[in-house]
mmCIF file of C-alpha atoms in Angstrom:
data_model
loop_
_atom_site.group_PDB
_atom_site.id
_atom_site.type_symbol
_atom_site.label_atom_id
_atom_site.label_comp_id
_atom_site.label_asym_id
_atom_site.label_seq_id
_atom_site.Cartn_x
_atom_site.Cartn_y
_atom_site.Cartn_z
ATOM 1 C CA MET A 158 22.439 31.009 -5.783
ATOM 2 C CA THR A 159 24.367 27.958 -7.044
ATOM 3 C CA GLU A 160 28.112 28.508 -7.285
ATOM 4 C CA GLN A 161 29.545 27.831 -10.711
ATOM 5 C CA LEU A 162 33.052 27.523 -12.144
ATOM 6 C CA ALA A 163 34.177 29.050 -15.414
ATOM 7 C CA ASP A 164 33.843 25.668 -17.147
ATOM 8 C CA GLY A 165 30.187 25.443 -16.165
ATOM 9 C CA ARG A 166 30.459 22.965 -13.298
ATOM 10 C CA LYS A 167 28.217 23.713 -10.333
ATOM 11 C CA LYS A 168 28.423 22.834 -6.667
ATOM 12 C CA ASN A 169 26.163 20.001 -5.625
ATOM 13 C CA GLU A 170 24.331 19.584 -2.325
ATOM 14 C CA PHE A 171 27.472 18.270 -0.660
ATOM 15 C CA GLY A 172 29.515 21.374 -1.408
ATOM 16 C CA GLU A 173 31.488 19.555 -4.101
ATOM 17 C CA TYR A 174 31.896 20.705 -7.658
ATOM 18 C CA GLU A 175 30.281 18.312 -10.069
ATOM 19 C CA SER A 176 32.673 16.281 -12.163
ATOM 20 C CA ASP A 177 32.265 14.269 -15.314
ATOM 21 C CA ASN A 178 31.401 10.580 -15.137
ATOM 22 C CA GLU A 179 34.599 9.236 -16.669
ATOM 23 C CA PHE A 180 35.731 7.487 -13.478
ATOM 24 C CA GLU A 181 32.337 5.837 -13.012
ATOM 25 C CA ASP A 182 32.401 4.715 -16.649
ATOM 26 C CA SER A 183 35.870 3.267 -16.062
ATOM 27 C CA LEU A 184 34.642 1.273 -13.074
ATOM 28 C CA VAL A 185 31.861 -0.342 -15.095
ATOM 29 C CA ALA A 186 34.242 -1.093 -17.963
ATOM 30 C CA LEU A 187 36.701 -2.747 -15.594
ATOM 31 C CA LEU A 188 34.006 -4.738 -13.824
ATOM 32 C CA MET A 189 32.711 -6.204 -17.060
ATOM 33 C CA ARG A 190 36.072 -6.757 -18.772
ATOM 34 C CA ASP A 191 38.738 -7.316 -16.090
ATOM 35 C CA LYS A 192 38.384 -10.555 -14.109
ATOM 36 C CA ASP A 193 40.933 -9.652 -11.426
ATOM 37 C CA PHE A 194 39.427 -6.205 -10.826
ATOM 38 C CA PHE A 195 35.960 -7.715 -10.594
ATOM 39 C CA ASN A 196 37.026 -10.409 -8.135
ATOM 40 C CA GLN A 197 38.797 -7.917 -5.870
ATOM 41 C CA TYR A 198 36.515 -4.893 -5.892
ATOM 42 C CA SER A 199 33.021 -5.723 -7.152
ATOM 43 C CA HIS A 200 31.699 -6.363 -3.633
ATOM 44 C CA LEU A 201 32.533 -2.766 -2.663
ATOM 45 C CA ILE A 202 30.333 -1.110 -5.275
ATOM 46 C CA LYS A 203 26.554 -0.605 -5.271
ATOM 47 C CA ASP A 204 24.350 0.604 -8.086
ATOM 48 C CA GLU A 205 23.306 3.710 -6.114
ATOM 49 C CA TYR A 206 26.916 4.944 -6.129
ATOM 50 C CA PHE A 207 26.632 5.920 -9.793
ATOM 51 C CA THR A 208 25.323 9.372 -10.655
ATOM 52 C CA SER A 209 24.087 8.437 -14.135
ATOM 53 C CA GLN A 210 20.944 6.299 -14.321
ATOM 54 C CA MET A 211 22.171 4.748 -17.549
ATOM 55 C CA VAL A 212 25.528 3.742 -16.049
ATOM 56 C CA ARG A 213 23.669 2.473 -12.990
ATOM 57 C CA ASP A 214 21.520 0.279 -15.234
ATOM 58 C CA LEU A 215 24.545 -1.059 -17.097
ATOM 59 C CA PHE A 216 26.284 -1.806 -13.807
ATOM 60 C CA THR A 217 23.248 -3.804 -12.645
ATOM 61 C CA ILE A 218 23.107 -5.757 -15.907
ATOM 62 C CA VAL A 219 26.835 -6.531 -15.703
ATOM 63 C CA MET A 220 26.630 -7.666 -12.073
ATOM 64 C CA GLU A 221 23.615 -9.907 -12.701
ATOM 65 C CA TYR A 222 25.280 -11.509 -15.717
ATOM 66 C CA ARG A 223 28.598 -12.111 -13.961
ATOM 67 C CA ASP A 224 26.872 -13.468 -10.880
ATOM 68 C CA LYS A 225 24.978 -15.951 -13.044
ATOM 69 C CA TYR A 226 27.622 -17.001 -15.575
ATOM 70 C CA LYS A 227 30.864 -16.308 -13.647
ATOM 71 C CA THR A 228 32.615 -14.832 -16.665
ATOM 72 C CA GLU A 229 33.390 -11.549 -18.410
ATOM 73 C CA LEU A 230 31.026 -10.078 -20.980
ATOM 74 C CA ASP A 231 31.857 -9.348 -24.583
ATOM 75 C CA LYS A 232 30.175 -6.557 -26.497
ATOM 76 C CA PRO A 233 27.542 -8.606 -28.406
ATOM 77 C CA ILE A 234 26.408 -10.338 -25.204
ATOM 78 C CA LEU A 235 26.127 -7.090 -23.258
ATOM 79 C CA LYS A 236 24.193 -5.445 -26.074
ATOM 80 C CA ASN A 237 21.791 -8.355 -26.138
ATOM 81 C CA GLU A 238 21.347 -8.119 -22.359
ATOM 82 C CA VAL A 239 20.708 -4.384 -22.661
ATOM 83 C CA ARG A 240 18.025 -4.932 -25.304
ATOM 84 C CA GLU A 241 16.276 -7.467 -23.068
ATOM 85 C CA HIS A 242 16.424 -5.255 -19.975
ATOM 86 C CA TYR A 243 15.539 -1.989 -21.670
ATOM 87 C CA SER A 244 11.952 -3.020 -22.319
ATOM 88 C CA LYS A 245 11.510 -3.463 -18.556
ATOM 89 C CA PHE A 246 12.881 -0.036 -17.614
ATOM 90 C CA ARG A 247 10.443 2.716 -16.704
ATOM 91 C CA ARG A 248 10.757 6.380 -17.569
ATOM 92 C CA ARG A 249 14.283 6.418 -18.958
ATOM 93 C CA GLU A 250 15.379 9.659 -20.626
ATOM 94 C CA GLU A 251 17.914 7.897 -22.824
ATOM 95 C CA SER A 252 16.874 5.774 -25.778
ATOM 96 C CA LEU A 253 17.929 2.197 -26.412
ATOM 97 C CA ASP A 254 20.359 3.525 -29.011
ATOM 98 C CA ASP A 255 21.923 5.724 -26.312
ATOM 99 C CA TYR A 256 22.455 2.667 -24.126
ATOM 100 C CA LEU A 257 23.996 0.690 -26.980
ATOM 101 C CA ALA A 258 26.263 3.598 -27.891
ATOM 102 C CA THR A 259 27.476 3.724 -24.276
ATOM 103 C CA VAL A 260 28.267 0.010 -24.446
ATOM 104 C CA ASP A 261 30.394 0.711 -27.532
ATOM 105 C CA ARG A 262 32.183 3.495 -25.677
ATOM 106 C CA LEU A 263 32.896 1.310 -22.633
ATOM 107 C CA PHE A 264 34.469 -1.340 -24.849
ATOM 108 C CA GLU A 265 36.624 1.280 -26.555
ATOM 109 C CA LEU A 266 38.208 2.325 -23.248
ATOM 110 C CA ASN A 267 41.772 1.123 -22.744
ATOM 111 C CA ILE A 268 41.330 -0.649 -19.430
ATOM 112 C CA GLN A 269 45.027 -1.599 -19.215
ATOM 113 C CA ASN A 270 45.843 2.081 -18.748
ATOM 114 C CA MET A 271 43.261 2.648 -16.026
ATOM 115 C CA THR A 272 43.467 -0.455 -13.819
ATOM 116 C CA ASN A 273 46.109 0.791 -11.388
ATOM 117 C CA TYR A 274 44.483 4.197 -10.994
ATOM 118 C CA ALA A 275 41.009 2.742 -10.463
ATOM 119 C CA SER A 276 42.369 0.244 -7.938
ATOM 120 C CA ASP A 277 43.841 3.097 -5.910
ATOM 121 C CA LYS A 278 40.650 5.174 -6.014
ATOM 122 C CA VAL A 279 37.793 2.663 -5.808
ATOM 123 C CA ILE A 280 37.789 2.344 -1.995
ATOM 124 C CA THR A 281 37.686 6.101 -1.514
ATOM 125 C CA PHE A 282 34.937 6.320 -4.135
ATOM 126 C CA ALA A 283 32.826 3.655 -2.398
ATOM 127 C CA ARG A 284 33.303 5.205 1.053
ATOM 128 C CA ARG A 285 32.441 8.656 -0.199
ATOM 129 C CA GLN A 286 29.305 7.555 -2.032
ATOM 130 C CA GLN A 287 28.079 5.455 0.904
ATOM 131 C CA LEU A 288 28.777 8.364 3.233
ATOM 132 C CA LYS A 289 26.533 10.588 1.137
ATOM 133 C CA ILE A 290 23.754 7.992 1.259
ATOM 134 C CA ASN A 291 24.101 7.579 5.016
ATOM 135 C CA LEU A 292 24.121 11.321 5.609
ATOM 136 C CA HIS A 293 20.870 11.560 3.688
ATOM 137 C CA PHE A 294 19.471 8.948 6.052
ATOM 138 C CA ILE A 295 20.756 10.798 9.106
ATOM 139 C CA ALA A 296 19.371 14.112 7.936
ATOM 140 C CA GLY A 297 15.960 12.584 7.349
ATOM 141 C CA ASN A 298 15.666 10.468 10.475
ATOM 142 C CA VAL A 299 17.302 12.174 13.444
ATOM 143 C CA THR A 300 14.811 13.374 16.032
ATOM 144 C CA GLY A 301 16.960 14.923 18.735
ATOM 145 C CA GLU A 302 16.791 11.890 21.021
ATOM 146 C CA GLU A 303 19.974 11.069 22.900
ATOM 147 C CA GLY A 304 20.310 7.757 21.087
ATOM 148 C CA ASP A 305 20.435 9.487 17.721
ATOM 149 C CA LEU A 306 24.045 10.498 18.212
ATOM 150 C CA GLU A 307 25.084 6.866 18.400
ATOM 151 C CA LYS A 308 22.982 6.056 15.347
ATOM 152 C CA CYS A 309 24.830 8.812 13.511
ATOM 153 C CA ARG A 310 28.143 7.406 14.666
ATOM 154 C CA GLY A 311 27.212 3.958 13.396
ATOM 155 C CA LYS A 312 26.204 5.282 9.979
ATOM 156 C CA ILE A 313 29.466 7.193 9.606
ATOM 157 C CA GLU A 314 31.537 4.191 10.669
ATOM 158 C CA GLU A 315 29.614 1.943 8.260
ATOM 159 C CA ALA A 316 30.791 4.065 5.328
ATOM 160 C CA LEU A 317 34.359 4.361 6.582
ATOM 161 C CA ASP A 318 34.650 0.590 7.075
ATOM 162 C CA ILE A 319 34.148 -0.119 3.367
ATOM 163 C CA GLY A 320 37.203 -1.728 1.815
ATOM 164 C CA LYS A 321 39.117 -2.388 5.021
ATOM 165 C CA ASP A 322 39.557 -6.036 4.071
ATOM 166 C CA VAL A 323 40.898 -5.126 0.638
ATOM 167 C CA ALA A 324 43.197 -2.408 1.969
ATOM 168 C CA VAL A 325 44.679 -4.717 4.588
ATOM 169 C CA LYS A 326 45.373 -7.417 2.000
ATOM 170 C CA LYS A 327 47.093 -4.849 -0.208
ATOM 171 C CA GLU A 328 48.938 -3.401 2.799
ATOM 172 C CA LEU A 329 47.700 0.060 1.970
ATOM 173 C CA LYS A 330 47.513 2.871 4.502
ATOM 174 C CA LEU A 331 43.825 3.382 5.234
ATOM 175 C CA ASP A 332 42.582 6.872 4.591
ATOM 176 C CA LEU A 333 39.987 7.339 7.305
ATOM 177 C CA ASP A 334 39.868 11.111 7.130
ATOM 178 C CA LEU A 335 36.271 12.149 6.782
ATOM 179 C CA PRO A 336 35.820 14.398 3.725
ATOM 180 C CA GLU A 337 34.596 17.583 5.368
ATOM 181 C CA ASP A 338 33.287 19.016 2.106
ATOM 182 C CA THR A 339 30.900 16.069 1.853
ATOM 183 C CA ILE A 340 29.211 16.733 5.172
ATOM 184 C CA GLN A 341 29.206 20.521 5.012
ATOM 185 C CA GLY A 342 25.952 20.483 3.088
ATOM 186 C CA PHE A 343 24.270 18.390 5.763
ATOM 187 C CA ALA A 344 25.705 20.076 8.837
ATOM 188 C CA LYS A 345 23.126 22.850 8.626
ATOM 189 C CA GLU A 346 20.283 20.368 8.214
ATOM 190 C CA PHE A 347 20.728 18.822 11.641
ATOM 191 C CA ALA A 348 22.490 21.687 13.402
ATOM 192 C CA ASP A 349 19.188 22.972 14.754
ATOM 193 C CA ILE A 350 18.214 19.530 16.011
ATOM 194 C CA TYR A 351 21.467 19.125 17.929
ATOM 195 C CA GLU A 352 21.912 22.703 19.110
ATOM 196 C CA LYS A 353 21.325 21.544 22.687
ATOM 197 C CA HIS A 354 24.437 19.334 22.476
ATOM 198 C CA SER A 355 27.872 20.712 23.160
ATOM 199 C CA GLU A 356 29.258 19.389 19.922
ATOM 200 C CA THR A 357 27.930 20.432 16.555
ATOM 201 C CA PRO A 358 26.997 17.752 13.998
ATOM 202 C CA LEU A 359 30.062 18.696 11.957
ATOM 203 C CA GLN A 360 32.378 18.285 14.944
ATOM 204 C CA PHE A 361 30.652 15.035 15.898
ATOM 205 C CA CYS A 362 31.147 13.539 12.420
ATOM 206 C CA ILE A 363 34.766 14.652 12.166
ATOM 207 C CA VAL A 364 35.606 13.158 15.562
ATOM 208 C CA THR A 365 33.806 9.961 14.597
ATOM 209 C CA GLY A 366 35.828 9.664 11.404
ATOM 210 C CA LYS A 367 39.181 9.861 13.093
#
């Protein structure tokens, strides 16, 4: 049975309680409106990091536009881009009006008040989301061969390496602690495969992350 908090949030497959998408919305708003934030952090973020398909679509539109025109977007331009792209989307639950309303909301956000916070959190966000993706890959591809342990190690290190260049430039202390709650949900999936090894998958991942 899915665990649920009093406010209705449920635990996801990674053992984390679901949260709202306000931080992800803030990232997209900053990427499309803040030149310095875009230049410093845009290369860390992928569309698959976003939990909402609509926000993922808007992120893709923003990145394509900025890559092509090398400038920030204003609201009329983004709305026009959304209208053009929406006709190409397949099986979207939200209507075009929903997308345009989200654009309005993103432009109403006070990005001056969120820049410092988002800058502090974006590396952890990117590492965590990539770690989830890589753990999905590990869970679906390990076969029990001896070489699989090293493949697992490489996938974990790939996620933890995200943002090292940015963190060094900012002289920040790197947080390389592997979020145990993230891998708890997958530990059981490949525990049986690696039962012949002395270390459990959970122990292996934690050691790798340190």
